[in-house]
Coordinates of C-alpha atoms and ligand atoms in Angstrom, one line a residue:
X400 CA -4.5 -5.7 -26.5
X401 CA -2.7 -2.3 -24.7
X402 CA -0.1 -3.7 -22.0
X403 CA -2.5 -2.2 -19.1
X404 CA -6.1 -4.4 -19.7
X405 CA -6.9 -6.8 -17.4
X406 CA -10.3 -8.1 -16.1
X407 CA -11.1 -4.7 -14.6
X408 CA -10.0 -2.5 -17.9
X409 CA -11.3 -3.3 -21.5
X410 CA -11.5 -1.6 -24.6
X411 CA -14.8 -1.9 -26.5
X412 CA -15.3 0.0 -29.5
X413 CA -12.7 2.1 -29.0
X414 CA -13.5 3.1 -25.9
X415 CA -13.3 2.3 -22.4
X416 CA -14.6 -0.8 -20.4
X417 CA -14.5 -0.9 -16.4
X418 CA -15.7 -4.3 -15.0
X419 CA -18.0 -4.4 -17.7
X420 CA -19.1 -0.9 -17.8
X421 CA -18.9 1.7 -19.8
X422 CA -16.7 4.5 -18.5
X423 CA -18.1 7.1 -20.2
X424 CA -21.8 6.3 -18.7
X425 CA -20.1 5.9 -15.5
X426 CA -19.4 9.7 -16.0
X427 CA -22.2 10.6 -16.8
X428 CA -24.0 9.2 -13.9
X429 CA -22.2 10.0 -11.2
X430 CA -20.2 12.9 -12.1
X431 CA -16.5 13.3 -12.9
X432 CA -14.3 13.8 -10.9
X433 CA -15.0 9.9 -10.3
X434 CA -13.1 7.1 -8.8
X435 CA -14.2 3.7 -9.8
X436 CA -12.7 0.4 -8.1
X437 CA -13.5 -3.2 -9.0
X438 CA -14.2 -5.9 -6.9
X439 CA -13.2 -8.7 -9.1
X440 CA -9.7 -7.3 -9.7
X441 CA -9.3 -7.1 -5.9
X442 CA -10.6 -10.3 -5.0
X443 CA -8.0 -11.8 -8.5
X444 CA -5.2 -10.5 -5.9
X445 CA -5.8 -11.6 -3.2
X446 CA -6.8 -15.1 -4.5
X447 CA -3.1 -14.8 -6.2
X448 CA -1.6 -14.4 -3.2
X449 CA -3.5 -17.1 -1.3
X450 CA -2.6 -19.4 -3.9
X451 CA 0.8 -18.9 -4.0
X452 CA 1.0 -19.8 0.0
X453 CA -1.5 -22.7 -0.6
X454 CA 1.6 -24.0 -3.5
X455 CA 5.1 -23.4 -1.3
X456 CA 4.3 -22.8 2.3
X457 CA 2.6 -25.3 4.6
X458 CA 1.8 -22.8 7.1
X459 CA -1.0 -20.7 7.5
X460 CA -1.0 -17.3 6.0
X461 CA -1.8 -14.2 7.1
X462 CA -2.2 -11.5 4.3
X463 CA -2.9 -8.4 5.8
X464 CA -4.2 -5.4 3.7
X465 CA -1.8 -2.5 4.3
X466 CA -5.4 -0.3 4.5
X467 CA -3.3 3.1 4.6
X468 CA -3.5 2.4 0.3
X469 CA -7.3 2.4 0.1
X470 CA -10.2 2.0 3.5
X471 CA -12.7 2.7 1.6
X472 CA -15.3 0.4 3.8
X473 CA -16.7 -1.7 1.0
X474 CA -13.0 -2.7 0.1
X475 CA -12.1 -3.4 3.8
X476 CA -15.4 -5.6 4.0
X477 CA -14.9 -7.4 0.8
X478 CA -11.7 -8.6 2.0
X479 CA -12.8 -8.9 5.9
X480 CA -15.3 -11.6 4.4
X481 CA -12.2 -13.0 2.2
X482 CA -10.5 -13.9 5.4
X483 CA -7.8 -11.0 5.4
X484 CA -6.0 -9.7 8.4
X485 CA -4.6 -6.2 8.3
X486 CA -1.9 -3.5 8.6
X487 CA -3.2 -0.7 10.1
X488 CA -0.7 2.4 11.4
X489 CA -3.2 4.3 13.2
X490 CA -5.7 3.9 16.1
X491 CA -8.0 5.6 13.9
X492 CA -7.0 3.1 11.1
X493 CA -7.7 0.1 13.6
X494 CA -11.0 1.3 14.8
X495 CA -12.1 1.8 11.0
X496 CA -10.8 -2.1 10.3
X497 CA -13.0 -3.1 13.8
X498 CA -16.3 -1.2 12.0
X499 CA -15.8 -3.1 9.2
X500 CA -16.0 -6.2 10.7
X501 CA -12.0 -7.5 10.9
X502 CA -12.2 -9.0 14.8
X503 CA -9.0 -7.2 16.9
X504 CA -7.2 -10.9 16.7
X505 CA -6.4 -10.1 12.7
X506 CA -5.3 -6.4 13.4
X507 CA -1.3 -6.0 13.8
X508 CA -1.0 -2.1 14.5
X509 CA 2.4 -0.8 13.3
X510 CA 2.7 2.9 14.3
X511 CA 5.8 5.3 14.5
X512 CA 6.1 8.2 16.9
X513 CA 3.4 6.8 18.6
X514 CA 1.6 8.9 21.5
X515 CA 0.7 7.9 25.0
X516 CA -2.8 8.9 23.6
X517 CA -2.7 6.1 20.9
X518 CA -1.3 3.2 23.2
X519 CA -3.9 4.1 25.5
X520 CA -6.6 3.5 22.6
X521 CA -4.6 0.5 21.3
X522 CA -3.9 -1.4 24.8
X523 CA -7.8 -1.1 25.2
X524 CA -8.4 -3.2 22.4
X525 CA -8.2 -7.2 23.3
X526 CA -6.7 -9.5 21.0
X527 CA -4.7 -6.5 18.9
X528 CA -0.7 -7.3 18.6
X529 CA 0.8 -4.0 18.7
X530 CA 4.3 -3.4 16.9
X531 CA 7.2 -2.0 18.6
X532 CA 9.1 0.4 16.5
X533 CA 11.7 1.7 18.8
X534 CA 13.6 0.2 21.8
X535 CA 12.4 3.6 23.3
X536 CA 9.6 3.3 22.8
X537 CA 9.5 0.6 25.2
X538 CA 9.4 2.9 28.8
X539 CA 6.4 4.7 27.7
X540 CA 4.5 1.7 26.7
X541 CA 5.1 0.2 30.2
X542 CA 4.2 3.6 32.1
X543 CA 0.5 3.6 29.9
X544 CA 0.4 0.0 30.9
X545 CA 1.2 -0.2 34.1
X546 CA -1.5 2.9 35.2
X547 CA -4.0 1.8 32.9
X548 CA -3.9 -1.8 32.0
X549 CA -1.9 -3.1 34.8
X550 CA -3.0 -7.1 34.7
X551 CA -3.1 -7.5 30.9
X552 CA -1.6 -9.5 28.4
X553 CA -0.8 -7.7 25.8
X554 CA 0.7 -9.0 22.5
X555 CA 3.8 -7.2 20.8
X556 CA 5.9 -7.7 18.1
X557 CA 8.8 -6.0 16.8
X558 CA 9.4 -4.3 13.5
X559 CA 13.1 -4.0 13.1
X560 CA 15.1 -2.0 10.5
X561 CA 17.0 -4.9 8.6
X562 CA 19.7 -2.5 7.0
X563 CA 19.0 -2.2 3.9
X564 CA 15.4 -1.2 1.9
X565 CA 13.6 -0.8 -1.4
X566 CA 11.4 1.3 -2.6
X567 CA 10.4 3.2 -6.2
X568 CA 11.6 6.5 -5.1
X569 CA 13.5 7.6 -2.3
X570 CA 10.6 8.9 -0.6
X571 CA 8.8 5.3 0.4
X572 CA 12.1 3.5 1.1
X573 CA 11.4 2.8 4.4
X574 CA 14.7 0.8 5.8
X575 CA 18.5 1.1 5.6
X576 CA 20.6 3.8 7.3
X577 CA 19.7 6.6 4.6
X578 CA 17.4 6.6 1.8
X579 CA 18.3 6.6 -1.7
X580 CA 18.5 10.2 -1.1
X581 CA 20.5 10.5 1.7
X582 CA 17.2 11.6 4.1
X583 CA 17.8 9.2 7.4
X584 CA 15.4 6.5 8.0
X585 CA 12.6 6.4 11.3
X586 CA 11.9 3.4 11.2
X587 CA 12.0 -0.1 13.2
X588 CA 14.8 -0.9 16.1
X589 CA 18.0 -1.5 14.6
X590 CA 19.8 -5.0 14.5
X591 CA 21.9 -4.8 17.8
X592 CA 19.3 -3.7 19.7
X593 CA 16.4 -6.5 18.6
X594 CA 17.3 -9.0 20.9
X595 CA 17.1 -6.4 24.1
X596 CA 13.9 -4.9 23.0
X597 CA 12.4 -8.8 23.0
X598 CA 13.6 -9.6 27.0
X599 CA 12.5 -5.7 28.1
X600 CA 8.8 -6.0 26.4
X601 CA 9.3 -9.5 28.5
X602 CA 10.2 -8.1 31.7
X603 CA 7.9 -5.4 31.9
X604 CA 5.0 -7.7 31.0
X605 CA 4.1 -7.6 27.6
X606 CA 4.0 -10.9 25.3
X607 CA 6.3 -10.6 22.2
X608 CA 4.7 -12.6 19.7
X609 CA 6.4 -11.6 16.0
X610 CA 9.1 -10.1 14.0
X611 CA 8.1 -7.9 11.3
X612 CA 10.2 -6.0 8.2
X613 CA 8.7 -3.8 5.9
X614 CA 11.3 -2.3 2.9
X615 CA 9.4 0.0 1.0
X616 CA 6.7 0.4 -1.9
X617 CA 6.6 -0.3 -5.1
X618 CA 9.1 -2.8 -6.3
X619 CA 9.5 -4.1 -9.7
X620 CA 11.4 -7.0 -11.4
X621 CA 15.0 -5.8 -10.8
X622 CA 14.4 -5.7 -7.1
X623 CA 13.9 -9.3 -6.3
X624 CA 17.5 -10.0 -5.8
X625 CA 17.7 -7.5 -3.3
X626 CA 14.7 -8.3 -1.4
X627 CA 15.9 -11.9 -1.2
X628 CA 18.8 -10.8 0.5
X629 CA 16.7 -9.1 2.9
X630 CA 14.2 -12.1 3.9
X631 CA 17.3 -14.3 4.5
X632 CA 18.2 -11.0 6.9
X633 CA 15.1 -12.0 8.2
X634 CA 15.0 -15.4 8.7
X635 CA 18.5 -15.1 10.1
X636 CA 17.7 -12.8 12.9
X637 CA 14.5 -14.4 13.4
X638 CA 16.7 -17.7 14.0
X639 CA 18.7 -15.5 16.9
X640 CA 15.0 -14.3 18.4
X641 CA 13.7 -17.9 19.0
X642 CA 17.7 -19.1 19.9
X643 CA 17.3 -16.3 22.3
X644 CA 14.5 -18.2 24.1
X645 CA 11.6 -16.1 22.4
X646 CA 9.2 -18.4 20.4
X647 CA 7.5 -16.4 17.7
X648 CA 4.4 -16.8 16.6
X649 CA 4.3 -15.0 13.1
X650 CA 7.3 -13.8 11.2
X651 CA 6.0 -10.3 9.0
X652 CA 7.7 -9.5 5.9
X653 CA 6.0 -6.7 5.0
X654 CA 4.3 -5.2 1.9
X655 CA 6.1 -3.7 -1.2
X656 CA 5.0 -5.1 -4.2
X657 CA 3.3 -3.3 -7.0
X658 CA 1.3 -3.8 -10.0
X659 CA 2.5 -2.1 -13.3
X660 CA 2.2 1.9 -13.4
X661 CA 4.4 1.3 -16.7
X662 CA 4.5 -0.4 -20.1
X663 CA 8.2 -1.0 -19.9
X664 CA 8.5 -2.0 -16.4
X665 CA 9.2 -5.9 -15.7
X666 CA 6.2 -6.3 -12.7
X667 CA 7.6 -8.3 -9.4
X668 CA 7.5 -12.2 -9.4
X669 CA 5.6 -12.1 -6.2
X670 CA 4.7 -15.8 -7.1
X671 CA 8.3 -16.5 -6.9
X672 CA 8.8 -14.2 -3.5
X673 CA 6.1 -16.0 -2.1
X674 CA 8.2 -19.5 -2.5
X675 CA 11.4 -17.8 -1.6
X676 CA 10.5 -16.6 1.6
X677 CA 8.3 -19.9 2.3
X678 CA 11.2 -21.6 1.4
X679 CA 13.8 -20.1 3.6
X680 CA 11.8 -20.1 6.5
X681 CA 11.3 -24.1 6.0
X682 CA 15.2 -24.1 5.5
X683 CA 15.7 -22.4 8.5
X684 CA 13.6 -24.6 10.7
X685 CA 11.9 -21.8 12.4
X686 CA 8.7 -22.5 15.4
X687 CA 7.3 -20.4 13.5
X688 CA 3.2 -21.0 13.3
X689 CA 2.6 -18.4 10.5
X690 CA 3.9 -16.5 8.0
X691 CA 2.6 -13.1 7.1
X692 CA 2.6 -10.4 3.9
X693 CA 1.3 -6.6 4.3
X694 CA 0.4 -5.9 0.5
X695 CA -1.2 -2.1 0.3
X696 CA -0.8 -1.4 -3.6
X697 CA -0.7 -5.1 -5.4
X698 CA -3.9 -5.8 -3.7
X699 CA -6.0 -2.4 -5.1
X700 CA -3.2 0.0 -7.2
X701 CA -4.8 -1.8 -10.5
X702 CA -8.2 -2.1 -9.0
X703 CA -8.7 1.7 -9.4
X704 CA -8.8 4.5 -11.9
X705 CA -10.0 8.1 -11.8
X706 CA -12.0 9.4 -14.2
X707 CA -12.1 12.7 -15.1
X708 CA -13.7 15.2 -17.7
X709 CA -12.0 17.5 -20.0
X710 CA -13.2 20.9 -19.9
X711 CA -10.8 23.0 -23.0
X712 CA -8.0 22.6 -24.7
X713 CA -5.6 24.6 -24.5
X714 CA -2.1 25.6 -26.5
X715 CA 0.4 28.2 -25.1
X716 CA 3.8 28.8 -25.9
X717 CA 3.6 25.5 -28.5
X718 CA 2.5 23.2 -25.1
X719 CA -1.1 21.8 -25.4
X720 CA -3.0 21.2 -22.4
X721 CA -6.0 19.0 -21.7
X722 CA -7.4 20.9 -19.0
X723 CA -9.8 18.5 -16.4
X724 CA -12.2 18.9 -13.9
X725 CA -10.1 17.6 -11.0
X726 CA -6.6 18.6 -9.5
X727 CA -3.9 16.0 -8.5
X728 CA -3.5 17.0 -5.2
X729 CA -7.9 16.3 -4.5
X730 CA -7.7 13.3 -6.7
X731 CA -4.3 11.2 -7.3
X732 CA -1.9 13.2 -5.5
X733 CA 1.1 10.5 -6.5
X734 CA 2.7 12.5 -9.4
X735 CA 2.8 15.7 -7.1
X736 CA 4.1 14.1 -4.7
X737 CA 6.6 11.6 -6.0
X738 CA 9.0 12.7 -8.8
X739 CA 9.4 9.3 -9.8
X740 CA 5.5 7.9 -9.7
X741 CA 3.5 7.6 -13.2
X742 CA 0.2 7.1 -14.0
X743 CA -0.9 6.3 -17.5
X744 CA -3.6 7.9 -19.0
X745 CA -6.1 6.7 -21.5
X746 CA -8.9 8.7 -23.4
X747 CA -11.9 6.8 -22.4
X748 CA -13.9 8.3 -25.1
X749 CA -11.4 7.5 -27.9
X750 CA -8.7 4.9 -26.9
X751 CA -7.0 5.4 -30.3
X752 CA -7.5 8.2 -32.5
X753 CA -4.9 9.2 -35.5
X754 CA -4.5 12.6 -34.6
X755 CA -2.0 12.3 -31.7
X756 CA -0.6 14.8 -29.8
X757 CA 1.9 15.3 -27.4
X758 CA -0.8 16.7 -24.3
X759 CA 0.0 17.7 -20.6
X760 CA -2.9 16.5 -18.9
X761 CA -3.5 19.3 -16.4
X762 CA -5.2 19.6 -13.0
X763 CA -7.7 22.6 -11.7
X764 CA -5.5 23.4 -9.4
X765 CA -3.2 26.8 -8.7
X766 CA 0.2 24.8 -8.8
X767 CA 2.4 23.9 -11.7
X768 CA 2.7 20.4 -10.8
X769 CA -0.4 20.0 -10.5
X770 CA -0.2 17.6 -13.7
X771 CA -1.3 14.1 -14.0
X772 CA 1.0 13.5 -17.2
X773 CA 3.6 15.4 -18.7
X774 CA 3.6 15.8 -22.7
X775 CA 1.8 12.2 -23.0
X776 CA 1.0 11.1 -26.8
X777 CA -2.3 10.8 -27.1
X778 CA -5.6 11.0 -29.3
X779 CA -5.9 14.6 -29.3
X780 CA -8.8 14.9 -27.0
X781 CA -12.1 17.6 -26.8
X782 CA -14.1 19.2 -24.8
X783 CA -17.0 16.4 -23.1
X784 CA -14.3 14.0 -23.7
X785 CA -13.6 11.5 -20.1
X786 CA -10.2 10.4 -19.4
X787 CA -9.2 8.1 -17.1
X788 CA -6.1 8.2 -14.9
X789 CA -4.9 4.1 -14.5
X790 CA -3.7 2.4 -11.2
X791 CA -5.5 4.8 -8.8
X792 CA -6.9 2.3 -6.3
X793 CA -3.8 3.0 -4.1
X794 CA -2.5 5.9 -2.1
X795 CA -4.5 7.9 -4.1
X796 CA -8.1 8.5 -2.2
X797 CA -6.0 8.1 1.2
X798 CA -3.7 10.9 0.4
X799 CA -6.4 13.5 -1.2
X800 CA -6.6 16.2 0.5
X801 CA -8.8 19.9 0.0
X802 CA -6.4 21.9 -1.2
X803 CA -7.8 24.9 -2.6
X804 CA -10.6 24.1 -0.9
X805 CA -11.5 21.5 -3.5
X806 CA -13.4 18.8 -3.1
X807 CA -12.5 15.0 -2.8
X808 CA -14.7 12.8 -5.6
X809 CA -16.8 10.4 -4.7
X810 CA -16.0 6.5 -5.2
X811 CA -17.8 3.5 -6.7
X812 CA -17.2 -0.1 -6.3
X813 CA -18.5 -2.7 -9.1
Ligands
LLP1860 N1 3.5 -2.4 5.7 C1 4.0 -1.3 6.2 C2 4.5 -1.2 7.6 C3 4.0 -0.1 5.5 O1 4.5 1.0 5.9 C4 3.5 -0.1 4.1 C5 3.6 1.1 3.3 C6 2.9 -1.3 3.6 C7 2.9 -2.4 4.5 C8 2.3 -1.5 2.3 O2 3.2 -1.2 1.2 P1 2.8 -1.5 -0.3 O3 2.5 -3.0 -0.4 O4 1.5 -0.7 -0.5 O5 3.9 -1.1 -1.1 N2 2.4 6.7 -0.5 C9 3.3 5.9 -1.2 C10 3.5 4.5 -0.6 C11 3.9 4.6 0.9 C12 3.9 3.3 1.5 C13 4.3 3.3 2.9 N3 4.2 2.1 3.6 C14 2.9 5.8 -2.7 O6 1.9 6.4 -3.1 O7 3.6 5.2 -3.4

C-alpha cells in the first residue's frame, strides 16, 4: 500500500481510485483541469475529532471549520448538517457560512485590519461573537456601535498573541514576536494588554464571551511539544481572564493541524492534543462551558486532489518536463507560494511503471515556478496521460486566482 491511500485514494489496477471512482473517467467526464473532493474523507475527520472530545473532555465541543481552506458550499453544508460551527475571517466569509445554513450563533468571526465597513456588516448580524484582534481596535468598534447599534448586545472575544507560534513555513506562523523569518507578526493583542482589552469591550458595552489562540498551519509530529507549551499559555492566562472577574464562555485554541503532504513526515497526534488541552483545562478548573478547535486543512487538505492532463513531454537542457493543462497559480497555488509546501504527485493512469524518470511536473503558466513538483521520480508519463496532484482540498481552490487570465477548474464532490 503507497503511504498516501486512504478511504478517499486507492490504487486499482495500477491506476487511480477516488472514493470509488476511477480518476481517469473522472477526467474524461468533466474535463481536466479537475478538482475532486470526497465526502467520506471529510466526514472521517471530522468524526475523528468529535470522538477524540467525546474520550477526554466532558465539555461540549465546538469544532469550527476554518472555511478560508475550502467554502466550496457542498462542503460547508455537509458539515453545517454535521453540527460544525465555524471560523470565518471575512464578512463575506460569514455571509457565505449563513447561505449555507450555519445559524449566526455557530459563527465566531476573527478578522484583522478590520474596516468600519465590515463591523458595520458584522454587528448587524444577531448571535455572531466577533473577535477582537487589537486593543485598538477597540475605539472604532464602539464609535460603529454606538451610531449604529446603540442598544445591542454584542458578543466578543479576544484572540490574543500568546508569544510564541508554529507553523510549516515562516509564512503561516501566525504568533510570536517575529516569524521564523524575522517578518513581525499582526496578529492578536499581546499578553499585557489582554486583561485591559476585556474591562474596555466591558465598559463600552460589548459582552466578552471567549479567548482564542491560533499558532499557525500545518504542524507535524515534532511540534507537539511546543504547542503544549502554548495551550498551558493558554489555560494560564485564561485562569487571569476569569480571576479578573470575566467568566468565559469558550476558550479557542485555534486550528493548525495537518494531514501528511509527505511520506517521511511523522503526522500530528491530534488524538493526543485533543486530551492534552482537555486535560489542562480540567486541571485548571476553568468556568469554562466549552472548548473550541478551528481545523481548516486536517478537516479537507486530504479530502482533495487536482487532476490534471498531460499535454507533451518535453526534455531540454537534460531536464524532462511533464507539461499539464493547468498552472499552479489557477489550480494549487501552495508550491508558488510557499517554499517549503509539497504536494505529491501520482500518475493516475500508471501508478507504477519501470521506466522512471526524474520529471518536473510543469504548469501552463509564464512563470518559472510555476511547478507543481520539482525533478519527482516517476513512471515516465505520455501524452493523454491524467495526473493527480494529492492533498489539494485546502488552501488550494481559495487561493486560485486568474493569473494569465486563466481559468479556475471546476470541482466535484463524491
Ligand atoms: N484559525 C485561524 C484564526 C486561522 O488564521 C487559521 C489559518 C486557521 C484557524 C486554520 O488553520 P489550519 O487548521 O488550516 O492550519 N495558506 C496557508 C495556510 C494559512 C492559514 C492561515 N490561518 C497554506 O496554504 O498552508
Amino acid at each position: 500500500m503507497n503511504w498516501w491511500e486512504t478511504e478517499f485514494l486507492a490504487v486499482k489496477d495500477n491506476k487511480l481510485w477516488i472514493a470509488g471512482k476511477d480518476a481517469a473517467a473522472l477526467a474524461k467526464r468533466y474535463g481536466t483541469p479537475l478538482y475532486v473532493y470526497g465526502k467520506n474523507r471529510i466526514l472521517e475527520r471530522y468524526a475523528q475529532l468529535d470522538d477524540a472530545f467525546t474520550r477526554h473532555s466532558a465539555l461540549p465541543a465546538r469544532i469550527c471549520y476554518a472555511m478560508k481552506a475550502n467554502s466550496h458550499r457542498g462542503i460547508l453544508r455537509l458539515l453545517q448538517r454535521r453540527g460544525a460551527w465555524i471560523d470565518a475571517v471575512s464578512p463575506c466569509e460569514v455571509e457565505t457560512a449563513l447561505k449555507a445554513g450555519f445559524p449566526a450563533e455557530r459563527i465566531l468571526f476573527t478578522g484583522t485590519s478590520v474596516s468600519r465597513a465590515d463591523l458595520r456588516t458584522v454587528f448587524g448580524i444577531d448571535g455572531l461573537t466577533i473577535n477582537i484582534d487589537a486593543a485598538e481596535q477597540l475605539e472604532i468598534m464602539s464609535e460603529v456601535r454606538r451610531r449604529e447599534f446603540p442598544s445591542k448586545s454584542i458578543r466578543v472575544s479576544v484572540r490574543w498573541n500568546p508569544g510564541v507560534g508554529r507553523g510549516f513555513d515562516a509564512r503561516v506562523i501566525t504568533a510570536g514576536k517575529r516569524s521564523s523569518d524575522g517578518t513581525p507578526i499582526k496578529f492578536g493583542v499581546e499578553a499585557k494588554k489582554v486583561i485591559d482589552v476585556f474591562s474596555r469591550a466591558r465598559r463600552l458595552g460589548f459582552h466578552p464571551v471567549g479567548l482564542h489562540q491560533h499558532l499557525g498551519s500545518g504542524w507535524v509530529r515534532e511540534d507537539f511539544g511546543m504547542v503544549r507549551a502554548a495551550v498551558d499559555r493558554l489555560v494560564r492566562k485564561a485562569r487571569e481572564v476569569e480571576k479578573a472577574g470575566f467568566p468565559l464562555e469558550f476558550l479557542d485554541f485555534g486550528g493548525g493541524f495537518g494531514p501528511r503532504y509527505l511520506k517521511n513526515r511523522a503526522v500530528f497526534p491530534v488524538g493526543d492534543y485533543i486530551a492534552y488541552l482537555s486535560g489542562a483545562v480540567a486541571r485548571a478548573g476553568l468556568a469554562v462551558k466549552a472548548l473550541a478547535i478551528e481545523p481548516g486543512k486536517f478537516m479537507v487538505g486530504d479530502a482533495g486532489v487536482l487532476l490534471l492532463g498531460v499535454e507533451y513531454v518535453k526534455e531540454s537542457y537534460g531536464n524532462i518536463f511533464a507539461c499539464v493543462d493547468g498552472g499552479t497559480f489557477n489550480t494549487v497555488p501552495r508550491p508558488a507560494i510557499y517554499l517549503q509546501a509539497h504536494h505529491e504527485i501520482v500518475n493516475a493512469s500508471r501508478i507504477d511503471g519501470q521506466a522512471r524518470a526524474r520529471i518536473t511536473v510543469a504548469g501552463n503558466l509564464c512563470e518559472t515556478g510555476d511547478i507543481f513538483g520539482r525533478e519527482r521520480s516517476m513512471p515516465l508519463p505520455v501524452s493523454g496521460d491524467v495526473l493527480a496532484v494529492l492533498c489539494a482540498g485546502a488552501y488550494c481552490r481559495s487561493m486560485a486566482s486568474n493569473f494569465n487570465l486563466r481559468e479556475i477548474p471546476r470541482e466535484v464532490l463524491i
